[in-house]
Amino acid sequence: MVNIIETKNLSKTYNGKIKAVDNLNITIQEGEIYGLLGPNGAGKTTTINMLTTRLSPTSGTATVAGLDVIKDSMKVRRILGVVPQDLTADEDLTGRENLELVAKFYDVPREKAKERIDSLLKMVEMTEASTRYVKGYSGGMRKRLELIIGLVNDPKILFLDEPTLGLDVQTRSLMWKYVRQIQQNLNVTIILTSHYLEEIDALAEHVSIVDHGKILITGTPEELKASLKGDVITVSFKEQHEAEAMKNISGVIEATDSGPNTVRIKVENADDSLPGIINFISENKLSTVRLTVTKPTLDEVFLEYTGRDIRSEEPTDARKAMMNMRRVRQ
Ligand SMILES: Nc1ncnc2c1ncn2[C@@H]1O[C@H](COP(=O)(O)OP(=O)(O)OP(=O)(O)O)[C@@H](O)[C@H]1O
Ligand SMILES: [Mg+2]
């Protein structure tokens, strides 16, 4: 396995005080999809901007395909494709014109550019839409166009900063299909940032959970889930109930209040602990509304390592993305 990206103590401090990225050490293998998962302000975009030479690090180093992002920035740029978090396509041009503009920027010869643009449009099922103005595109069409804009220069590595933010579930899974196709058919290493745990779980071979500019844990999604050791039983009661009393049930590692009348109980093994919990409920004559058992998911991993639920971060961002798209439509 060849490491295509390596960072050593990569750091960025804005205005001498905001430590956006704090001694980041990552290695990314050639050909893989690597996920950076973290809440708002975790430092994901700042990391991507440094790796793509748009932003210079305050300290530390990073190499991309053996090239230093500072000393060899021009060479690095030639082998990268970037799909930034913010939308970039020109709304007063057609989809195809946008792609042609990028091809021109990278000096792709005319014939070759046409061939590549045609095949990229076909891949994301946008051939027909490509002759229309971008301002008339739906949010999903717009994101598909943005995705292939990053591929016009035939990059070895593609950076996708929140590729599906604010998209509906259906369009999101369509985007996942394209991302897999890009990895497999075009032989591209992909670095992806996301708020969506399902997305990282579905796509990434390795993931780093980042928060406050630091990596909290790295591994395959399966390794991270396995590291949690334990299942979670969530019980919602009809009336107010404190978690405290449930801590002494046999097999319970931890019981915490989580939301109105709801207790989150971590146990070694749900199958072994459920009878004891059900007994407790009936002995205390408690009425429950719902009881769910979850095997560790990336949600649980995130909660465990950051101390909070990533979902609470979503609405603001989804709203941000919606506003972006509204702006696009106007
Ligand atoms: N140009 C800037 N000047 C000053 N501070 C900045 C700048 N860009 C980002 N920051 C700060 O650096 C931190 C990391 O921001 P960054 O955009 O990298 O996070 P992120 O993980 O991409 O967040 P999001 O999920 O919202 O996109 C935040 O505290 C942010 O406010
Ligand atoms: Mg960001």
mmCIF file of C-alpha atoms and ligand atoms in Angstrom:
data_model
loop_
_atom_site.group_PDB
_atom_site.id
_atom_site.type_symbol
_atom_site.label_atom_id
_atom_site.label_comp_id
_atom_site.label_asym_id
_atom_site.label_seq_id
_atom_site.Cartn_x
_atom_site.Cartn_y
_atom_site.Cartn_z
ATOM 1 C CA MET A 1 0.000 0.000 0.000
ATOM 2 C CA VAL A 2 1.347 3.390 -0.978
ATOM 3 C CA ASN A 3 0.645 6.434 1.177
ATOM 4 C CA ILE A 4 -0.518 9.126 -1.189
ATOM 5 C CA ILE A 5 -1.051 11.777 1.491
ATOM 6 C CA GLU A 6 0.896 12.239 4.699
ATOM 7 C CA THR A 7 0.703 15.033 7.203
ATOM 8 C CA LYS A 8 3.055 15.647 10.107
ATOM 9 C CA ASN A 9 1.845 17.906 12.902
ATOM 10 C CA LEU A 10 -0.082 19.935 10.379
ATOM 11 C CA SER A 11 -1.525 22.996 12.119
ATOM 12 C CA LYS A 12 -3.393 26.164 11.275
ATOM 13 C CA THR A 13 -4.056 29.036 13.599
ATOM 14 C CA TYR A 14 -6.168 31.882 12.285
ATOM 15 C CA ASN A 15 -5.394 35.425 13.390
ATOM 16 C CA GLY A 16 -2.871 34.160 15.909
ATOM 17 C CA LYS A 17 -5.570 32.735 18.149
ATOM 18 C CA ILE A 18 -8.104 30.366 16.571
ATOM 19 C CA LYS A 19 -6.463 26.929 16.461
ATOM 20 C CA ALA A 20 -8.503 25.476 13.612
ATOM 21 C CA VAL A 21 -6.191 22.499 12.965
ATOM 22 C CA ASP A 22 -3.990 21.281 15.774
ATOM 23 C CA ASN A 23 -1.080 18.923 15.057
ATOM 24 C CA LEU A 24 -2.869 16.729 12.587
ATOM 25 C CA ASN A 25 -1.175 13.458 11.616
ATOM 26 C CA ILE A 26 -2.875 11.445 8.926
ATOM 27 C CA THR A 27 -1.867 8.973 6.244
ATOM 28 C CA ILE A 28 -4.093 8.227 3.312
ATOM 29 C CA GLN A 29 -3.522 5.228 1.068
ATOM 30 C CA GLU A 30 -3.552 5.407 -2.689
ATOM 31 C CA GLY A 31 -6.905 4.402 -4.148
ATOM 32 C CA GLU A 32 -8.955 4.545 -0.971
ATOM 33 C CA ILE A 33 -11.855 6.696 0.144
ATOM 34 C CA TYR A 34 -10.857 8.466 3.341
ATOM 35 C CA GLY A 35 -13.376 10.257 5.486
ATOM 36 C CA LEU A 36 -12.959 13.225 7.790
ATOM 37 C CA LEU A 37 -15.910 13.263 10.115
ATOM 38 C CA GLY A 38 -16.614 16.087 12.504
ATOM 39 C CA PRO A 39 -19.078 18.727 13.655
ATOM 40 C CA ASN A 40 -19.202 22.385 12.607
ATOM 41 C CA GLY A 41 -15.938 24.159 13.089
ATOM 42 C CA ALA A 42 -13.958 20.941 13.625
ATOM 43 C CA GLY A 43 -11.361 22.042 11.089
ATOM 44 C CA LYS A 44 -12.298 19.845 8.129
ATOM 45 C CA THR A 45 -12.398 22.574 5.501
ATOM 46 C CA THR A 46 -9.229 24.153 6.865
ATOM 47 C CA THR A 47 -7.465 20.774 6.543
ATOM 48 C CA ILE A 48 -8.675 20.338 2.982
ATOM 49 C CA ASN A 49 -7.642 23.869 2.089
ATOM 50 C CA MET A 50 -4.113 23.195 3.327
ATOM 51 C CA LEU A 51 -3.849 19.852 1.511
ATOM 52 C CA THR A 52 -5.043 21.465 -1.698
ATOM 53 C CA THR A 53 -2.538 24.340 -1.318
ATOM 54 C CA ARG A 54 -5.236 27.010 -0.981
ATOM 55 C CA LEU A 55 -4.126 27.859 2.516
ATOM 56 C CA SER A 56 -0.662 27.752 3.999
ATOM 57 C CA PRO A 57 -0.140 25.873 7.247
ATOM 58 C CA THR A 58 1.004 27.753 10.337
ATOM 59 C CA SER A 59 3.295 24.834 11.145
ATOM 60 C CA GLY A 60 3.867 21.205 10.244
ATOM 61 C CA THR A 61 4.132 19.578 6.833
ATOM 62 C CA ALA A 62 2.004 17.742 4.336
ATOM 63 C CA THR A 63 2.906 15.780 1.232
ATOM 64 C CA VAL A 64 0.627 14.793 -1.597
ATOM 65 C CA ALA A 65 1.966 12.046 -3.885
ATOM 66 C CA GLY A 66 5.384 12.759 -2.393
ATOM 67 C CA LEU A 67 5.161 16.475 -3.203
ATOM 68 C CA ASP A 68 5.349 19.113 -0.510
ATOM 69 C CA VAL A 69 2.192 21.249 -0.421
ATOM 70 C CA ILE A 70 4.199 24.413 0.106
ATOM 71 C CA LYS A 71 7.359 23.928 -1.943
ATOM 72 C CA ASP A 72 5.722 22.062 -4.823
ATOM 73 C CA SER A 73 2.312 23.675 -4.703
ATOM 74 C CA MET A 74 2.017 24.138 -8.457
ATOM 75 C CA LYS A 75 2.730 20.480 -9.126
ATOM 76 C CA VAL A 76 0.367 19.413 -6.366
ATOM 77 C CA ARG A 77 -2.442 21.433 -7.904
ATOM 78 C CA ARG A 78 -2.088 19.647 -11.221
ATOM 79 C CA ILE A 79 -2.855 16.249 -9.746
ATOM 80 C CA LEU A 80 -5.740 17.329 -7.550
ATOM 81 C CA GLY A 81 -9.405 17.843 -8.093
ATOM 82 C CA VAL A 82 -11.367 19.854 -5.551
ATOM 83 C CA VAL A 83 -15.079 20.124 -4.971
ATOM 84 C CA PRO A 84 -15.322 22.833 -2.314
ATOM 85 C CA GLN A 85 -18.012 23.105 0.319
ATOM 86 C CA ASP A 86 -19.363 26.257 -1.301
ATOM 87 C CA LEU A 87 -20.857 26.085 -4.742
ATOM 88 C CA THR A 88 -18.583 27.362 -7.493
ATOM 89 C CA ALA A 89 -20.226 26.940 -10.896
ATOM 90 C CA ASP A 90 -21.156 30.090 -12.801
ATOM 91 C CA GLU A 91 -24.926 30.322 -12.819
ATOM 92 C CA ASP A 92 -25.066 32.355 -16.010
ATOM 93 C CA LEU A 93 -23.357 29.651 -18.025
ATOM 94 C CA THR A 94 -24.621 26.231 -19.022
ATOM 95 C CA GLY A 95 -23.290 23.130 -17.283
ATOM 96 C CA ARG A 96 -21.159 22.268 -20.297
ATOM 97 C CA GLU A 97 -19.763 25.792 -20.572
ATOM 98 C CA ASN A 98 -18.684 25.603 -16.955
ATOM 99 C CA LEU A 99 -16.850 22.353 -17.621
ATOM 100 C CA GLU A 100 -15.211 23.784 -20.743
ATOM 101 C CA LEU A 101 -14.011 26.778 -18.788
ATOM 102 C CA VAL A 102 -12.290 24.538 -16.259
ATOM 103 C CA ALA A 103 -10.734 22.477 -19.059
ATOM 104 C CA LYS A 104 -9.344 25.671 -20.562
ATOM 105 C CA PHE A 105 -7.950 26.710 -17.201
ATOM 106 C CA TYR A 106 -6.031 23.438 -16.995
ATOM 107 C CA ASP A 107 -4.930 23.608 -20.654
ATOM 108 C CA VAL A 108 -6.631 20.358 -21.544
ATOM 109 C CA PRO A 109 -6.430 20.033 -25.359
ATOM 110 C CA ARG A 110 -9.785 20.697 -27.037
ATOM 111 C CA GLU A 111 -10.478 17.187 -28.361
ATOM 112 C CA LYS A 112 -9.464 15.528 -25.152
ATOM 113 C CA ALA A 113 -11.552 17.969 -23.147
ATOM 114 C CA LYS A 114 -14.654 17.222 -25.192
ATOM 115 C CA GLU A 115 -14.196 13.511 -24.776
ATOM 116 C CA ARG A 116 -13.679 13.789 -21.031
ATOM 117 C CA ILE A 117 -16.556 16.203 -20.481
ATOM 118 C CA ASP A 118 -18.904 13.945 -22.447
ATOM 119 C CA SER A 119 -17.979 10.923 -20.398
ATOM 120 C CA LEU A 120 -18.213 12.772 -17.072
ATOM 121 C CA LEU A 121 -21.637 14.152 -17.971
ATOM 122 C CA LYS A 122 -22.753 10.668 -18.892
ATOM 123 C CA MET A 123 -21.498 9.258 -15.618
ATOM 124 C CA VAL A 124 -23.627 11.641 -13.549
ATOM 125 C CA GLU A 125 -26.562 11.421 -15.960
ATOM 126 C CA MET A 126 -26.407 15.080 -16.892
ATOM 127 C CA THR A 127 -25.855 14.930 -20.650
ATOM 128 C CA GLU A 128 -29.230 16.461 -21.471
ATOM 129 C CA ALA A 129 -29.179 19.005 -18.676
ATOM 130 C CA SER A 130 -25.705 20.175 -19.678
ATOM 131 C CA THR A 131 -27.020 22.532 -22.341
ATOM 132 C CA ARG A 132 -29.192 24.372 -19.822
ATOM 133 C CA TYR A 133 -28.181 27.317 -17.672
ATOM 134 C CA VAL A 134 -26.967 26.375 -14.211
ATOM 135 C CA LYS A 135 -29.321 28.879 -12.582
ATOM 136 C CA GLY A 136 -32.215 26.645 -13.590
ATOM 137 C CA TYR A 137 -30.710 23.523 -11.983
ATOM 138 C CA SER A 138 -32.189 21.776 -8.976
ATOM 139 C CA GLY A 139 -29.992 21.383 -5.888
ATOM 140 C CA GLY A 140 -29.142 17.797 -6.826
ATOM 141 C CA MET A 141 -28.247 18.661 -10.424
ATOM 142 C CA ARG A 142 -26.079 21.456 -9.183
ATOM 143 C CA LYS A 143 -24.163 19.148 -6.861
ATOM 144 C CA ARG A 144 -23.674 16.607 -9.649
ATOM 145 C CA LEU A 145 -22.205 19.306 -11.846
ATOM 146 C CA GLU A 146 -19.940 20.492 -9.024
ATOM 147 C CA LEU A 147 -18.752 16.911 -8.565
ATOM 148 C CA ILE A 148 -17.572 16.513 -12.140
ATOM 149 C CA ILE A 149 -16.082 20.006 -12.324
ATOM 150 C CA GLY A 150 -13.530 18.589 -9.889
ATOM 151 C CA LEU A 151 -12.676 15.818 -12.353
ATOM 152 C CA VAL A 152 -12.111 17.734 -15.580
ATOM 153 C CA ASN A 153 -8.333 17.837 -15.130
ATOM 154 C CA ASP A 154 -8.191 14.044 -14.680
ATOM 155 C CA PRO A 155 -6.902 14.195 -11.093
ATOM 156 C CA LYS A 156 -5.237 11.393 -9.159
ATOM 157 C CA ILE A 157 -6.822 12.640 -5.954
ATOM 158 C CA LEU A 158 -10.235 14.174 -5.437
ATOM 159 C CA PHE A 159 -11.236 16.254 -2.424
ATOM 160 C CA LEU A 160 -14.930 16.393 -1.666
ATOM 161 C CA ASP A 161 -15.848 18.858 1.054
ATOM 162 C CA GLU A 162 -19.379 17.981 2.209
ATOM 163 C CA PRO A 163 -20.557 16.634 -1.141
ATOM 164 C CA THR A 164 -24.116 15.902 -0.017
ATOM 165 C CA LEU A 165 -24.847 18.607 2.526
ATOM 166 C CA GLY A 166 -28.522 19.540 2.472
ATOM 167 C CA LEU A 167 -29.470 17.025 -0.207
ATOM 168 C CA ASP A 168 -32.489 14.765 0.142
ATOM 169 C CA VAL A 169 -31.896 11.116 0.944
ATOM 170 C CA GLN A 170 -32.499 9.920 -2.588
ATOM 171 C CA THR A 171 -30.106 12.366 -4.213
ATOM 172 C CA ARG A 172 -27.582 11.600 -1.518
ATOM 173 C CA SER A 173 -27.492 7.906 -2.345
ATOM 174 C CA LEU A 174 -27.184 8.785 -6.010
ATOM 175 C CA MET A 175 -24.131 10.883 -5.162
ATOM 176 C CA TRP A 176 -22.679 7.927 -3.260
ATOM 177 C CA LYS A 177 -23.031 5.806 -6.365
ATOM 178 C CA TYR A 178 -21.093 8.366 -8.395
ATOM 179 C CA VAL A 179 -18.393 8.662 -5.746
ATOM 180 C CA ARG A 180 -17.871 4.883 -5.832
ATOM 181 C CA GLN A 181 -17.751 4.958 -9.611
ATOM 182 C CA ILE A 182 -15.119 7.682 -9.529
ATOM 183 C CA GLN A 183 -12.990 5.647 -7.157
ATOM 184 C CA GLN A 184 -13.325 2.409 -9.081
ATOM 185 C CA ASN A 185 -13.569 3.392 -12.733
ATOM 186 C CA LEU A 186 -11.360 6.457 -12.734
ATOM 187 C CA ASN A 187 -8.836 5.152 -10.218
ATOM 188 C CA VAL A 188 -9.014 8.193 -7.999
ATOM 189 C CA THR A 189 -8.148 8.476 -4.307
ATOM 190 C CA ILE A 190 -10.948 10.346 -2.563
ATOM 191 C CA ILE A 191 -10.856 12.456 0.576
ATOM 192 C CA LEU A 192 -14.302 13.206 1.796
ATOM 193 C CA THR A 193 -15.573 15.362 4.644
ATOM 194 C CA SER A 194 -18.997 14.840 6.020
ATOM 195 C CA HIS A 195 -21.438 15.489 8.823
ATOM 196 C CA TYR A 196 -23.316 12.393 7.839
ATOM 197 C CA LEU A 197 -22.287 9.266 9.649
ATOM 198 C CA GLU A 198 -24.182 7.029 7.237
ATOM 199 C CA GLU A 199 -22.213 8.574 4.418
ATOM 200 C CA ILE A 200 -18.865 7.836 5.974
ATOM 201 C CA ASP A 201 -20.037 4.348 6.901
ATOM 202 C CA ALA A 202 -21.230 3.678 3.375
ATOM 203 C CA LEU A 203 -18.237 5.078 1.542
ATOM 204 C CA ALA A 204 -15.070 5.423 3.565
ATOM 205 C CA GLU A 205 -12.446 2.728 4.011
ATOM 206 C CA HIS A 206 -10.753 4.747 6.733
ATOM 207 C CA VAL A 207 -12.144 7.563 8.811
ATOM 208 C CA SER A 208 -10.767 10.081 11.265
ATOM 209 C CA ILE A 209 -13.126 11.701 13.713
ATOM 210 C CA VAL A 210 -11.992 15.289 14.214
ATOM 211 C CA ASP A 211 -13.109 17.827 16.768
ATOM 212 C CA HIS A 212 -11.559 21.156 17.731
ATOM 213 C CA GLY A 213 -8.826 20.621 15.150
ATOM 214 C CA LYS A 214 -7.631 17.329 16.618
ATOM 215 C CA ILE A 215 -8.087 13.732 15.596
ATOM 216 C CA LEU A 216 -9.932 11.807 18.251
ATOM 217 C CA ILE A 217 -9.692 8.412 16.596
ATOM 218 C CA THR A 218 -8.816 6.850 13.236
ATOM 219 C CA GLY A 219 -9.643 3.462 11.792
ATOM 220 C CA THR A 220 -11.975 1.611 9.498
ATOM 221 C CA PRO A 221 -15.640 2.223 10.337
ATOM 222 C CA GLU A 222 -15.789 -1.390 11.559
ATOM 223 C CA GLU A 223 -12.780 -0.943 13.845
ATOM 224 C CA LEU A 224 -14.282 2.185 15.344
ATOM 225 C CA LYS A 225 -17.564 0.425 16.014
ATOM 226 C CA ALA A 226 -15.791 -2.567 17.505
ATOM 227 C CA SER A 227 -13.775 -0.268 19.781
ATOM 228 C CA LEU A 228 -16.942 0.700 21.612
ATOM 229 C CA LYS A 229 -17.497 -2.721 23.128
ATOM 230 C CA GLY A 230 -21.096 -2.767 24.022
ATOM 231 C CA ASP A 231 -24.672 -2.312 22.958
ATOM 232 C CA VAL A 232 -27.022 0.508 23.796
ATOM 233 C CA ILE A 233 -30.550 0.082 25.068
ATOM 234 C CA THR A 234 -32.659 3.201 24.937
ATOM 235 C CA VAL A 235 -35.825 3.306 26.997
ATOM 236 C CA SER A 236 -38.427 6.046 26.738
ATOM 237 C CA PHE A 237 -40.820 6.254 29.675
ATOM 238 C CA LYS A 238 -44.303 7.675 29.816
ATOM 239 C CA GLU A 239 -43.408 9.786 32.785
ATOM 240 C CA GLN A 240 -40.287 11.422 34.065
ATOM 241 C CA HIS A 241 -37.698 8.877 35.129
ATOM 242 C CA GLU A 242 -34.134 9.290 36.320
ATOM 243 C CA ALA A 243 -31.326 7.182 34.886
ATOM 244 C CA GLU A 244 -29.658 6.939 38.276
ATOM 245 C CA ALA A 245 -31.793 4.048 39.528
ATOM 246 C CA MET A 246 -30.951 1.900 36.512
ATOM 247 C CA LYS A 247 -27.206 1.967 37.032
ATOM 248 C CA ASN A 248 -27.304 -0.951 39.432
ATOM 249 C CA ILE A 249 -29.024 -3.405 37.132
ATOM 250 C CA SER A 250 -26.690 -6.279 36.389
ATOM 251 C CA GLY A 251 -24.658 -5.899 33.179
ATOM 252 C CA VAL A 252 -25.238 -2.150 32.934
ATOM 253 C CA ILE A 253 -22.033 -0.244 32.266
ATOM 254 C CA GLU A 254 -23.590 3.180 32.256
ATOM 255 C CA ALA A 255 -27.036 4.775 32.316
ATOM 256 C CA THR A 256 -27.537 8.388 31.373
ATOM 257 C CA ASP A 257 -30.505 10.679 30.876
ATOM 258 C CA SER A 258 -30.838 11.446 27.210
ATOM 259 C CA GLY A 259 -33.739 13.608 26.217
ATOM 260 C CA PRO A 260 -37.175 13.918 27.795
ATOM 261 C CA ASN A 261 -38.103 10.818 29.836
ATOM 262 C CA THR A 262 -35.479 8.818 28.017
ATOM 263 C CA VAL A 263 -32.604 6.814 29.428
ATOM 264 C CA ARG A 264 -29.645 5.568 27.431
ATOM 265 C CA ILE A 265 -28.228 2.403 28.921
ATOM 266 C CA LYS A 266 -24.908 1.021 27.820
ATOM 267 C CA VAL A 267 -24.497 -2.699 28.398
ATOM 268 C CA GLU A 268 -21.872 -5.256 27.514
ATOM 269 C CA ASN A 269 -24.317 -7.394 25.659
ATOM 270 C CA ALA A 270 -27.962 -6.507 25.010
ATOM 271 C CA ASP A 271 -29.141 -10.129 24.871
ATOM 272 C CA ASP A 272 -27.811 -10.806 28.371
ATOM 273 C CA SER A 273 -28.952 -7.553 29.948
ATOM 274 C CA LEU A 274 -32.432 -7.121 28.512
ATOM 275 C CA PRO A 275 -34.191 -9.511 30.937
ATOM 276 C CA GLY A 276 -32.802 -7.587 33.936
ATOM 277 C CA ILE A 277 -33.904 -4.270 32.478
ATOM 278 C CA ILE A 278 -37.374 -5.539 31.666
ATOM 279 C CA ASN A 279 -37.629 -6.925 35.201
ATOM 280 C CA PHE A 280 -36.670 -3.559 36.642
ATOM 281 C CA ILE A 281 -39.340 -1.860 34.556
ATOM 282 C CA SER A 282 -42.067 -4.244 35.642
ATOM 283 C CA GLU A 283 -41.021 -4.369 39.304
ATOM 284 C CA ASN A 284 -41.109 -0.591 39.505
ATOM 285 C CA LYS A 285 -44.402 -0.497 37.601
ATOM 286 C CA LEU A 286 -43.002 1.909 35.028
ATOM 287 C CA SER A 287 -44.753 2.467 31.715
ATOM 288 C CA THR A 288 -42.574 2.628 28.690
ATOM 289 C CA VAL A 289 -43.328 4.168 25.336
ATOM 290 C CA ARG A 290 -40.430 2.661 23.485
ATOM 291 C CA LEU A 291 -37.460 0.426 23.987
ATOM 292 C CA THR A 292 -34.789 0.085 21.339
ATOM 293 C CA VAL A 293 -31.596 -1.907 21.159
ATOM 294 C CA THR A 294 -28.768 -0.645 19.028
ATOM 295 C CA LYS A 295 -25.548 -2.364 18.198
ATOM 296 C CA PRO A 296 -22.746 0.195 17.909
ATOM 297 C CA THR A 297 -23.073 2.495 14.930
ATOM 298 C CA LEU A 298 -20.858 5.352 13.863
ATOM 299 C CA ASP A 299 -23.373 7.613 15.641
ATOM 300 C CA GLU A 300 -22.484 5.911 18.890
ATOM 301 C CA VAL A 301 -18.796 6.136 18.089
ATOM 302 C CA PHE A 302 -19.121 9.829 17.461
ATOM 303 C CA LEU A 303 -21.033 10.377 20.675
ATOM 304 C CA GLU A 304 -18.494 8.375 22.630
ATOM 305 C CA TYR A 305 -15.472 10.256 21.337
ATOM 306 C CA THR A 306 -16.807 13.799 21.093
ATOM 307 C CA GLY A 307 -19.262 13.691 23.986
ATOM 308 C CA ARG A 308 -22.110 14.915 21.825
ATOM 309 C CA ASP A 309 -24.512 13.884 19.152
ATOM 310 C CA ILE A 310 -23.560 14.921 15.638
ATOM 311 C CA ARG A 311 -27.229 15.255 14.711
ATOM 312 C CA SER A 312 -27.589 18.329 16.878
ATOM 313 C CA GLU A 313 -25.149 19.978 14.492
ATOM 314 C CA GLU A 314 -27.094 19.185 11.380
ATOM 315 C CA PRO A 315 -29.995 21.612 11.254
ATOM 316 C CA THR A 316 -27.854 24.729 11.099
ATOM 317 C CA ASP A 317 -25.829 23.299 8.301
ATOM 318 C CA ALA A 318 -28.724 21.858 6.391
ATOM 319 C CA ARG A 319 -30.274 25.277 6.648
ATOM 320 C CA LYS A 320 -27.062 26.856 5.418
ATOM 321 C CA ALA A 321 -27.045 24.540 2.428
ATOM 322 C CA MET A 322 -30.705 25.230 1.697
ATOM 323 C CA MET A 323 -29.987 28.924 1.701
ATOM 324 C CA ASN A 324 -27.128 28.305 -0.683
ATOM 325 C CA MET A 325 -29.403 26.447 -3.007
ATOM 326 C CA ARG A 326 -32.089 29.067 -2.771
ATOM 327 C CA ARG A 327 -29.489 31.634 -3.696
ATOM 328 C CA VAL A 328 -28.616 29.477 -6.676
ATOM 329 C CA ARG A 329 -32.203 29.306 -7.849
ATOM 330 C CA GLN A 330 -32.831 33.057 -7.699
HETATM 331 N N1 LIG B 1 -10.808 32.420 7.353
HETATM 332 C C1 LIG B 1 -10.978 32.197 8.659
HETATM 333 N N2 LIG B 1 -10.611 33.123 9.570
HETATM 334 C C2 LIG B 1 -10.768 32.914 10.891
HETATM 335 N N3 LIG B 1 -11.253 31.779 11.422
HETATM 336 C C3 LIG B 1 -11.625 30.808 10.570
HETATM 337 C C4 LIG B 1 -11.514 30.966 9.151
HETATM 338 N N4 LIG B 1 -11.961 29.833 8.565
HETATM 339 C C5 LIG B 1 -12.341 29.014 9.557
HETATM 340 N N5 LIG B 1 -12.141 29.593 10.768
HETATM 341 C C6 LIG B 1 -12.399 28.969 12.090
HETATM 342 O O1 LIG B 1 -11.619 27.793 12.180
HETATM 343 C C7 LIG B 1 -12.352 26.731 12.775
HETATM 344 C C8 LIG B 1 -12.456 25.555 11.812
HETATM 345 O O2 LIG B 1 -13.253 25.922 10.694
HETATM 346 P P1 LIG B 1 -13.477 24.976 9.440
HETATM 347 O O3 LIG B 1 -14.259 25.751 8.433
HETATM 348 O O4 LIG B 1 -12.191 24.411 9.013
HETATM 349 O O5 LIG B 1 -14.368 23.828 10.085
HETATM 350 P P2 LIG B 1 -15.267 22.707 9.393
HETATM 351 O O6 LIG B 1 -14.989 21.450 10.129
HETATM 352 O O7 LIG B 1 -15.071 22.699 7.934
HETATM 353 O O8 LIG B 1 -16.753 23.195 9.753
HETATM 354 P P3 LIG B 1 -18.130 23.026 8.921
HETATM 355 O O9 LIG B 1 -18.621 21.676 9.257
HETATM 356 O O10 LIG B 1 -19.025 24.081 9.483
HETATM 357 O O11 LIG B 1 -17.852 23.210 7.479
HETATM 358 C C9 LIG B 1 -13.683 27.336 13.179
HETATM 359 O O12 LIG B 1 -13.579 27.754 14.507
HETATM 360 C C10 LIG B 1 -13.830 28.522 12.245
HETATM 361 O O13 LIG B 1 -14.622 29.507 12.841
HETATM 362 MG MG MG B 2 -16.305 22.862 6.335
#
